Coordinates of C-alpha atoms in Angstrom, one line a residue:
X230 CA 0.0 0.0 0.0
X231 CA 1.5 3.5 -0.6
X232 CA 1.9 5.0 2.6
X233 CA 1.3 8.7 1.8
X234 CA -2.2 7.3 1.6
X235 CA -3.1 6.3 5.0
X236 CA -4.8 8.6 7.2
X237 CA -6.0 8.8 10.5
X238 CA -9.5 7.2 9.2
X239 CA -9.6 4.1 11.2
X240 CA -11.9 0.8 9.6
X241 CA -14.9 2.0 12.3
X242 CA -15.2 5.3 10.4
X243 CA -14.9 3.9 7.1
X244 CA -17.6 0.8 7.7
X245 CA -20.0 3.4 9.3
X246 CA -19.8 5.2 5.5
X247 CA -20.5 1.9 3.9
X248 CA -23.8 2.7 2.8
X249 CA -23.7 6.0 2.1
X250 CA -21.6 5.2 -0.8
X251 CA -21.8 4.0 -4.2
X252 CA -20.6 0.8 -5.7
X253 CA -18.9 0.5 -2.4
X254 CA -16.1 -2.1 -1.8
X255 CA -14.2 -2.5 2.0
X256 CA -11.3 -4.5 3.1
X257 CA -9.6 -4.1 6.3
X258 CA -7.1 -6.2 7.5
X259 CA -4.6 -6.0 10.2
X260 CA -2.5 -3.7 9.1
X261 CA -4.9 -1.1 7.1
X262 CA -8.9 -0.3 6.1
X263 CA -9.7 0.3 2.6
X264 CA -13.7 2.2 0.9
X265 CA -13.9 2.7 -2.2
X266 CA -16.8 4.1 -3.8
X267 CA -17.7 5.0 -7.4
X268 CA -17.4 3.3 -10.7
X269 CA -15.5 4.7 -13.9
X270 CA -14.5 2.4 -15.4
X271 CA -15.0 -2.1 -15.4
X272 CA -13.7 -5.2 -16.1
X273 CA -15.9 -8.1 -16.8
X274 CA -13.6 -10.5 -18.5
X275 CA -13.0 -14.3 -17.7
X276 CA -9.7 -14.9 -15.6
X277 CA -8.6 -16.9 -18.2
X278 CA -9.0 -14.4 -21.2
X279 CA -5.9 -13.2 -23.1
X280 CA -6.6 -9.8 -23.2
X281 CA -7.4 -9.3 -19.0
X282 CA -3.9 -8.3 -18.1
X283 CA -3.8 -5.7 -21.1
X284 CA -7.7 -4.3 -20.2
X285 CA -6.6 -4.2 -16.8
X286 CA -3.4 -1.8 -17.6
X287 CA -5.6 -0.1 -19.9
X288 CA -8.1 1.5 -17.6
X289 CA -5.5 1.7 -15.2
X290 CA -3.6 3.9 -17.2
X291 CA -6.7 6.0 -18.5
X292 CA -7.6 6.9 -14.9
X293 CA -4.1 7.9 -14.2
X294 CA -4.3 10.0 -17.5
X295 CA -7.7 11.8 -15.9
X296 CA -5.5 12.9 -13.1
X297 CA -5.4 9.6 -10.4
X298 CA -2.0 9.3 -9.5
X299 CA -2.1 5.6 -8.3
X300 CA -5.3 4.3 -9.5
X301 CA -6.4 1.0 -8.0
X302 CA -9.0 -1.3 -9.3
X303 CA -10.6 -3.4 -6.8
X304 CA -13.7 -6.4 -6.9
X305 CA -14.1 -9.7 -6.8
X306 CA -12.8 -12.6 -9.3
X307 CA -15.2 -16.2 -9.5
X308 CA -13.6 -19.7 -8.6
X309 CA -14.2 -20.7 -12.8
X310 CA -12.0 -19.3 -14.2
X311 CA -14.2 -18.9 -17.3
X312 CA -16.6 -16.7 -15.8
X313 CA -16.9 -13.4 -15.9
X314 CA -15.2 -11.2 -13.0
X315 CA -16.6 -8.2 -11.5
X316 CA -13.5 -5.8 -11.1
X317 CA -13.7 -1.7 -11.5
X318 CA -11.9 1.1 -11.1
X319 CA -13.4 3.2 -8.0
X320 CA -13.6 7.4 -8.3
X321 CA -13.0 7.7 -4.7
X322 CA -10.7 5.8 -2.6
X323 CA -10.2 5.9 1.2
X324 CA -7.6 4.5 2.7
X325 CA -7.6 4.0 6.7
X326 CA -6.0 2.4 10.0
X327 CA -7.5 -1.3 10.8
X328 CA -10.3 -1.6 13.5
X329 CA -8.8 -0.7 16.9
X330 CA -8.9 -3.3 19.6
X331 CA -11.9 -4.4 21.2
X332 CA -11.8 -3.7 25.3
X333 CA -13.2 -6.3 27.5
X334 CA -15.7 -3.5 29.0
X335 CA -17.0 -3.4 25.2
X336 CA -16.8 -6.6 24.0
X337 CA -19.7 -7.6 25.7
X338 CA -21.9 -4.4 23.5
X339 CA -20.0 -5.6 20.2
X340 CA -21.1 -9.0 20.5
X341 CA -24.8 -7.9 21.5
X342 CA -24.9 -6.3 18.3
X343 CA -26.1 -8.9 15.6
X344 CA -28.5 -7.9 13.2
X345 CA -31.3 -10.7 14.6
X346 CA -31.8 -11.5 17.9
X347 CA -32.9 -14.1 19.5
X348 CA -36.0 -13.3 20.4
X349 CA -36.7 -12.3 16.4
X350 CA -34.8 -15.1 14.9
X351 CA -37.4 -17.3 14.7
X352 CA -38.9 -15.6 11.9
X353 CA -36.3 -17.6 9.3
X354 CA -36.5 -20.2 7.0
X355 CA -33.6 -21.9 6.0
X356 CA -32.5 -24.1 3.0
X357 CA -29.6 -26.4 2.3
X358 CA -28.4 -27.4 -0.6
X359 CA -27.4 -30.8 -1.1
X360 CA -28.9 -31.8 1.9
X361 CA -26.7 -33.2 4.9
X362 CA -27.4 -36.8 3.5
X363 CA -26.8 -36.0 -0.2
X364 CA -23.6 -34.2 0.6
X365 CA -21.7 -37.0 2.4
X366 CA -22.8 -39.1 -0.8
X367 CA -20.8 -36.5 -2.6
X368 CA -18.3 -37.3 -0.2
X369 CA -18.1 -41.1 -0.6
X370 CA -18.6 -40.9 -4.2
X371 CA -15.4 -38.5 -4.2
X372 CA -13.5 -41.6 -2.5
X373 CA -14.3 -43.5 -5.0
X374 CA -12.6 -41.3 -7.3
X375 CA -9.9 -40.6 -5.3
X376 CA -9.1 -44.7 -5.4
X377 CA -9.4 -44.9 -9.4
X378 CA -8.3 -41.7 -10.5
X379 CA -5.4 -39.6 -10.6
X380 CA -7.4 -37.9 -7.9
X381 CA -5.8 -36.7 -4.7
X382 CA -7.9 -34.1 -2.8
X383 CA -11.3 -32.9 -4.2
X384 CA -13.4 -30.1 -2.1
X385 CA -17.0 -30.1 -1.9
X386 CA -18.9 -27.8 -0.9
X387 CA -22.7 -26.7 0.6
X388 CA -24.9 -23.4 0.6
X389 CA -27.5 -22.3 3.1
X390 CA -30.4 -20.3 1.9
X391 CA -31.6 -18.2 4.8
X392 CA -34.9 -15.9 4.3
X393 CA -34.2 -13.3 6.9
X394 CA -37.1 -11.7 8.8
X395 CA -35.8 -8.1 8.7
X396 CA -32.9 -6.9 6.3
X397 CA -29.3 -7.0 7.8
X398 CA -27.4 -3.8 9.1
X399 CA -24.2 -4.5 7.0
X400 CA -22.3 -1.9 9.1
X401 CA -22.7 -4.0 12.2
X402 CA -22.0 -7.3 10.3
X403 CA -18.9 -5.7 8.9
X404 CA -17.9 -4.3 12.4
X405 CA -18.8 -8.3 14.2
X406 CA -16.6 -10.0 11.4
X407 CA -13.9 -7.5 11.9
X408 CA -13.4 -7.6 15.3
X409 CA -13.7 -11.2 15.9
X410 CA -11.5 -11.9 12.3
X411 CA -8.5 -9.5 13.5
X412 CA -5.7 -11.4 12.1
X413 CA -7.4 -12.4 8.8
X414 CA -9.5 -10.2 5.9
X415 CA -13.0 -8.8 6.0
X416 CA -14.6 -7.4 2.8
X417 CA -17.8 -6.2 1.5
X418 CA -17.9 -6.5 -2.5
X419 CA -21.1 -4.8 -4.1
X420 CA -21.9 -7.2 -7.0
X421 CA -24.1 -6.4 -10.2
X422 CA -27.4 -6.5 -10.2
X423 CA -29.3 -8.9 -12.8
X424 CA -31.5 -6.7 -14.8
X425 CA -33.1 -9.9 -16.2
X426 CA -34.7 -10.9 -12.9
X427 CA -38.0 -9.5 -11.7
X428 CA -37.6 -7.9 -8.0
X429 CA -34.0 -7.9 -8.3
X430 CA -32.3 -6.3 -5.2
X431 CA -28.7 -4.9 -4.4
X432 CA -26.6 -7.6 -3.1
X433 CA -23.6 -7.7 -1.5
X434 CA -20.5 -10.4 -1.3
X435 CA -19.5 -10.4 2.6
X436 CA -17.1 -12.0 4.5
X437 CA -14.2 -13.0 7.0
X438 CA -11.1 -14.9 4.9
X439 CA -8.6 -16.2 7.2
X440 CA -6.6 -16.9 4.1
X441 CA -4.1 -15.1 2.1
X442 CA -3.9 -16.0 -1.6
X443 CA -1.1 -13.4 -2.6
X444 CA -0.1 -10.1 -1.1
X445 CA 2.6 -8.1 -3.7
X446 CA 4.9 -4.9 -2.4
X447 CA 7.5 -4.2 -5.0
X448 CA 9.7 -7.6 -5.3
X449 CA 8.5 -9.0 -2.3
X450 CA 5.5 -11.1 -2.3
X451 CA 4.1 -13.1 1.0
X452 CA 1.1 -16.0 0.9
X453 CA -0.4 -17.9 3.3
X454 CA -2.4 -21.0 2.2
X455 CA -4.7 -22.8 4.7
X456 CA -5.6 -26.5 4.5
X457 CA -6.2 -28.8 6.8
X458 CA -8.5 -27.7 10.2
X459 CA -10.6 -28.9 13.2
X460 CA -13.2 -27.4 15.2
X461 CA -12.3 -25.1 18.5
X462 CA -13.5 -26.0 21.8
X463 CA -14.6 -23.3 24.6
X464 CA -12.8 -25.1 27.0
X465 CA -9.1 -25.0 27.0
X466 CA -7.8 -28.0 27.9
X467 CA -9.5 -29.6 25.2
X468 CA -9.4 -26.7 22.5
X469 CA -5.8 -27.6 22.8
X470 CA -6.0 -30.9 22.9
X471 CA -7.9 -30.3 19.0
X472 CA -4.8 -28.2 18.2
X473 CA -2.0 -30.5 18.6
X474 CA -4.6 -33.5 17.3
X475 CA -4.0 -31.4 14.4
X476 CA -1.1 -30.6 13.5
X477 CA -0.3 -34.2 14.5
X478 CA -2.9 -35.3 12.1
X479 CA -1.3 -37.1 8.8
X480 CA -4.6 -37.0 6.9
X481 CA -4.6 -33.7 7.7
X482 CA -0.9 -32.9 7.0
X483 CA -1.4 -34.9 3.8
X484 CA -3.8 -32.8 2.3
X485 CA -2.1 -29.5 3.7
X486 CA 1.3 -30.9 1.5
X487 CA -0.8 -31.0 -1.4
X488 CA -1.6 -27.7 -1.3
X489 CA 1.8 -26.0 -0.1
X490 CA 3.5 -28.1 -3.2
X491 CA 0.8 -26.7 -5.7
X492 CA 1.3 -23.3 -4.6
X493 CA 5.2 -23.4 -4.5
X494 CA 5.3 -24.9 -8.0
X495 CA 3.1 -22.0 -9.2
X496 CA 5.1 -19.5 -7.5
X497 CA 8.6 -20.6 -8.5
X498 CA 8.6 -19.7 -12.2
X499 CA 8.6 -15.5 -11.0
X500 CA 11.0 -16.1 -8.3
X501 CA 14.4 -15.5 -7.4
X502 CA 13.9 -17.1 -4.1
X503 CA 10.5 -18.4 -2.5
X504 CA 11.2 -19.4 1.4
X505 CA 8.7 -22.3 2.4
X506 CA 8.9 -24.0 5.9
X507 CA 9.4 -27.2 6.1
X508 CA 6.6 -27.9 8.5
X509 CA 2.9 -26.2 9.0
X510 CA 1.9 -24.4 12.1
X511 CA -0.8 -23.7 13.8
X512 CA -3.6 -20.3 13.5
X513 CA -6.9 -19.8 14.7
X514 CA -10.1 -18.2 13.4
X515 CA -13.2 -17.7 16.5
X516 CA -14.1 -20.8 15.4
X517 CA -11.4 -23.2 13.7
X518 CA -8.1 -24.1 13.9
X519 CA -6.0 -24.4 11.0
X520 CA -2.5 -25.7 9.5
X521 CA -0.9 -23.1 7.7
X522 CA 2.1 -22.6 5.8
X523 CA 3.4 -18.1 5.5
X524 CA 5.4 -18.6 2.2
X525 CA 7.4 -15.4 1.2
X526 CA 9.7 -14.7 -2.2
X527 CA 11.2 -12.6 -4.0
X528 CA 10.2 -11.6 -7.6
X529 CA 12.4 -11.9 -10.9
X530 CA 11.0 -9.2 -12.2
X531 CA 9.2 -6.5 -10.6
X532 CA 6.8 -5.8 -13.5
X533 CA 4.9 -8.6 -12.8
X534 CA 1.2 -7.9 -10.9
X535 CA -0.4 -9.2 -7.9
X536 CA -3.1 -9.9 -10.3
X537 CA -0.5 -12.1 -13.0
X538 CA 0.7 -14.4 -9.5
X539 CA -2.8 -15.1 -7.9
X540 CA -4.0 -16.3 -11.9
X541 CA -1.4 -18.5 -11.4
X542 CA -1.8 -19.7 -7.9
X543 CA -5.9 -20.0 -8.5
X544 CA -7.7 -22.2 -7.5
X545 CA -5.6 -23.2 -5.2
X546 CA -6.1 -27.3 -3.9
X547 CA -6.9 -25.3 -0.8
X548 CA -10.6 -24.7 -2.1
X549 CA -10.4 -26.7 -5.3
X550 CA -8.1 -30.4 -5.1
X551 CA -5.5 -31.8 -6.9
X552 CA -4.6 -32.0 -10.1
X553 CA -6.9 -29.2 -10.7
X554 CA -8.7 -30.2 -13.7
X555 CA -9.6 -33.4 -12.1
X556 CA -11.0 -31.8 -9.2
X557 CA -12.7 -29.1 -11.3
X558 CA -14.7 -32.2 -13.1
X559 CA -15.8 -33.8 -9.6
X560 CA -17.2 -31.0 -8.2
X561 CA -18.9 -30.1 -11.5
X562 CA -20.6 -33.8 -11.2
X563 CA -20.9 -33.4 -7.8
X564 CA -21.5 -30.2 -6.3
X565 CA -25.3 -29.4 -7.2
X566 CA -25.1 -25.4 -7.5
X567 CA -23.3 -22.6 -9.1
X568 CA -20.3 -21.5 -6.5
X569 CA -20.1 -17.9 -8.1
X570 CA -17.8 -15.8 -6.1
X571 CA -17.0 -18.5 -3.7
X572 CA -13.8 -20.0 -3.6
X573 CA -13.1 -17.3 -5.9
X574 CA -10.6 -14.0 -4.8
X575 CA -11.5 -10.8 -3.5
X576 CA -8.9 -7.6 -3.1
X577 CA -7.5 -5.0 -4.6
X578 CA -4.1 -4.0 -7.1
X579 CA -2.8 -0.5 -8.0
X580 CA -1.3 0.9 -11.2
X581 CA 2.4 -0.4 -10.1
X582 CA 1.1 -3.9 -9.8
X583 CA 1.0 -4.0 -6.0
X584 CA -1.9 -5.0 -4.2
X585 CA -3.3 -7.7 -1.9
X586 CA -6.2 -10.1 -2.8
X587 CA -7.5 -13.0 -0.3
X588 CA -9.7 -16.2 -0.9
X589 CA -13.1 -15.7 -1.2
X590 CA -13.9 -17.9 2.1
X591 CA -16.0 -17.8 5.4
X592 CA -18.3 -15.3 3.5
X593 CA -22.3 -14.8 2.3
X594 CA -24.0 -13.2 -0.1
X595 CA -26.9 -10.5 1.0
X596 CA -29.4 -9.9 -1.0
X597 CA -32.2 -7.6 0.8
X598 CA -34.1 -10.1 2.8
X599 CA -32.2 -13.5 1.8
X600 CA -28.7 -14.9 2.5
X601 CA -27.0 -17.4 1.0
X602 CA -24.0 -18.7 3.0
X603 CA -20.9 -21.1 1.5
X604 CA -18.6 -23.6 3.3
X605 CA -16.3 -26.4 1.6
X606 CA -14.3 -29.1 2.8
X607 CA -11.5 -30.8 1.9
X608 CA -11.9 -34.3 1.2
X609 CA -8.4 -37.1 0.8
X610 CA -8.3 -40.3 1.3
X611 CA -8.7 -41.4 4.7
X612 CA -11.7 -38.7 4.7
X613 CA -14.8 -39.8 6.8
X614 CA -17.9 -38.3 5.0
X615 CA -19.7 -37.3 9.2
X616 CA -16.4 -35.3 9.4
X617 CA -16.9 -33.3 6.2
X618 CA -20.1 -32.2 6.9
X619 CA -19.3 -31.5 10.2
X620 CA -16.6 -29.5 9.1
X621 CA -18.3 -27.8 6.9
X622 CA -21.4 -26.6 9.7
X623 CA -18.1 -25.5 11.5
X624 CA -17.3 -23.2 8.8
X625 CA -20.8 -21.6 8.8
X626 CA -20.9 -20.4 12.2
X627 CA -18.5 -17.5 10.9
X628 CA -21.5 -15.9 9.4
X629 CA -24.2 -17.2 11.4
X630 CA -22.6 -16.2 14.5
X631 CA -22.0 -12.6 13.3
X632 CA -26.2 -12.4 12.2
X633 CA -26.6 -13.8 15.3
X634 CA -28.0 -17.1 14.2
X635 CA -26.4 -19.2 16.0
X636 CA -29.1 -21.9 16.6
X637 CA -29.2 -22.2 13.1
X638 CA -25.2 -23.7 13.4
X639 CA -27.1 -26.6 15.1
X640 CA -28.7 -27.4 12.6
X641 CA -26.6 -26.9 9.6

């Protein structure tokens, strides 16, 4: 980020102007907050089109010619890499100091604050899709593959549809997954409307990534792919216990090496040097533990974008599996929806080719009175089908805890 460009803003001033901007798109991390707001100018190509990189440095370059200095363009890219991507270049752009700690006198008021409470929440309906039993089919019928294929790791994945009875306050959500995501990314992307739907609405891509896909500063570029994670406990005794189960795991440290070995072989082509730890460790999200590897290099050539290293790098096995293509075709036979922006990226690259963009994870879209929420898991051999999906309702309680459904996490 260029520095001259931070400001005494911190990420509470900038969510509280959320709404009063448009085309607005937040990130905040731990380091820096980031609105934008505007549209002049968007790309809507496939990540996998020839002529991206060039459209990219061509309205770049227009907006600098218009007077921006260091334009940025910003949005969200779709897990196929076919599909169009929703990426513009904002007229405004706000940068800011992340969310300040959260004392223990108000911790208690920031975690009152979901949008539904309980005595309201009742007035939801809820949808899965596949259904528990259907999914851990997918799961078993993703062995299968994984014993007569070249197979290795597929992830599958399940939506909740949630009709909300009263419309969400998106500057408290934002605020809740901040606070309680403090080491890892919180966005709001707002995506196109579908002019060909009757009753279409504003909707929103929201969420909490704990992942890093690929952060770019000059020559020095840092990722941090996740794989491999187990529920957290309240007690801590045993939420430790679930930690070192973890990283002690070799399912789990099997399908973490397929991802770290993907991810350094994409990498190493624009490297000088790419540092990669021999073993994971160990972070934590509110509500999962995870093994992660923090990879760091540095670039060949400092022309190339933050935008040219995560094509390469997506989708990772993280989200995805391994090899790629074969994954792609189970979870196109499997998987019985359309994972749009999920799995996807979300983030943000200036005209110098710097920027940072994460994994589009832990994360919903809103859409006026409905919700539709996203969680994956990660299935190698040696994967028990119960596990998945309980893996999977893990994942949901990101969002559901920071709408303040959390019954529906029983459920899920």
């Amino acid at each position: 980020m260029n520095e001259s460009k931070r400001s005494t803003t911190t990420g509470v001033d900038l969510i509280a102007q959320f709404y009063q901007q448009q085309t607005p798109f937040f990130f905040t991390t731990a380091n820096y907050s980031l609105l934008t707001s505007g549209n002049q100018a968007s790309v809507n190509l496939a990540l996998n089109d020839r002529a991206l990189f060039s459209t990219i440095q061509g309205v770049l370059a227009e907006a600098q010619a218009k007077g921006s200095e260091n334009p940025i363009i910003v949005g969200a890219i779709p897990f196929a890499v076919d599909a169009p991507m929703h990426l513009w270049v904002p007229e405004t752009v706000n940068w800011g100091k992340p969310l300040p700690e959260v004392s223990k006198n108000t911790a208690g008021d920031v975690n009152r604050s979901n949008n539904i409470t309980s005595s309201n929440s009742n007035g939801y309906a809820i949808q899965q899709t596949p259904l528990p039993e259907t999914y851990m089919q997918g799961v078993e019928s993703a062995l299968q593959r994984l014993k007569h294929s070249e197979l290795s790791k597929v992830v599958l994945s399940r939506a909740l549809d949630i009709s909300l009875p009263q419309q969400l306050d998106m500057s408290q959500l934002l605020h809740k997954l901040a606070q309680h995501n403090r080491a890892g990314y919180t966005f709001a992307v707002s995506l196109p409307v579908d002019t060909q739907l009757q009753n279409s609405h504003c909707k929103t891509l929201v969420g909490a990534s704990p992942e890093l896909l690929i952060n770019k500063q000059g020559t020095a570029i840092r990722t941090n792919p996740l794989a491999g994670s187990a529920a957290r406990s309240t007690d801590h005794h045993e939420d430790q216990q679930r930690a070192h189960a973890l990283l002690d795991s070799t399912k789990d440290q099997h399908e973490h090496a397929l991802v770290i070995e993907s991810v350094n072989s994409a990498l190493k082509p624009f490297c000088k040097n790419l540092s990669v730890p021999n073993q994971p460790s160990l972070i934590h999200t509110e509500t999962l533990w995870h093994l992660s590897t923090d990879i760091s290099g540095e670039l060949v050539n400092p022309a190339t974008t933050v935008l040219e290293l995560a094509s390469a790098l997506h989708p990772t096995p993280a989200v995805c599996g391994f090899p790629a293509n074969h994954a792609r075709d189970a979870i196109a036979e499997i998987e019985p929806f359309d994972r749009g922006f999920f799995t996807g990226m979300v983030g943000w690259m200036d005209s110098q080719g710097n920027g940072e963009w994460v994994v589009t994870i832990r994360c919903a879209e809103v859409e006026a009175l409905r919700l539709r929420l996203f969680a994956g898991a990660g299935v190698v051999s040696g994967s028990i089908p119960q596990h998945e999906l309980m893996e999977t309702a893990t994942k949901f309680k990101t969002m559901l805890n920071a709408v303040g459904l959390t019954d529906v996490a029983e459920v899920a």
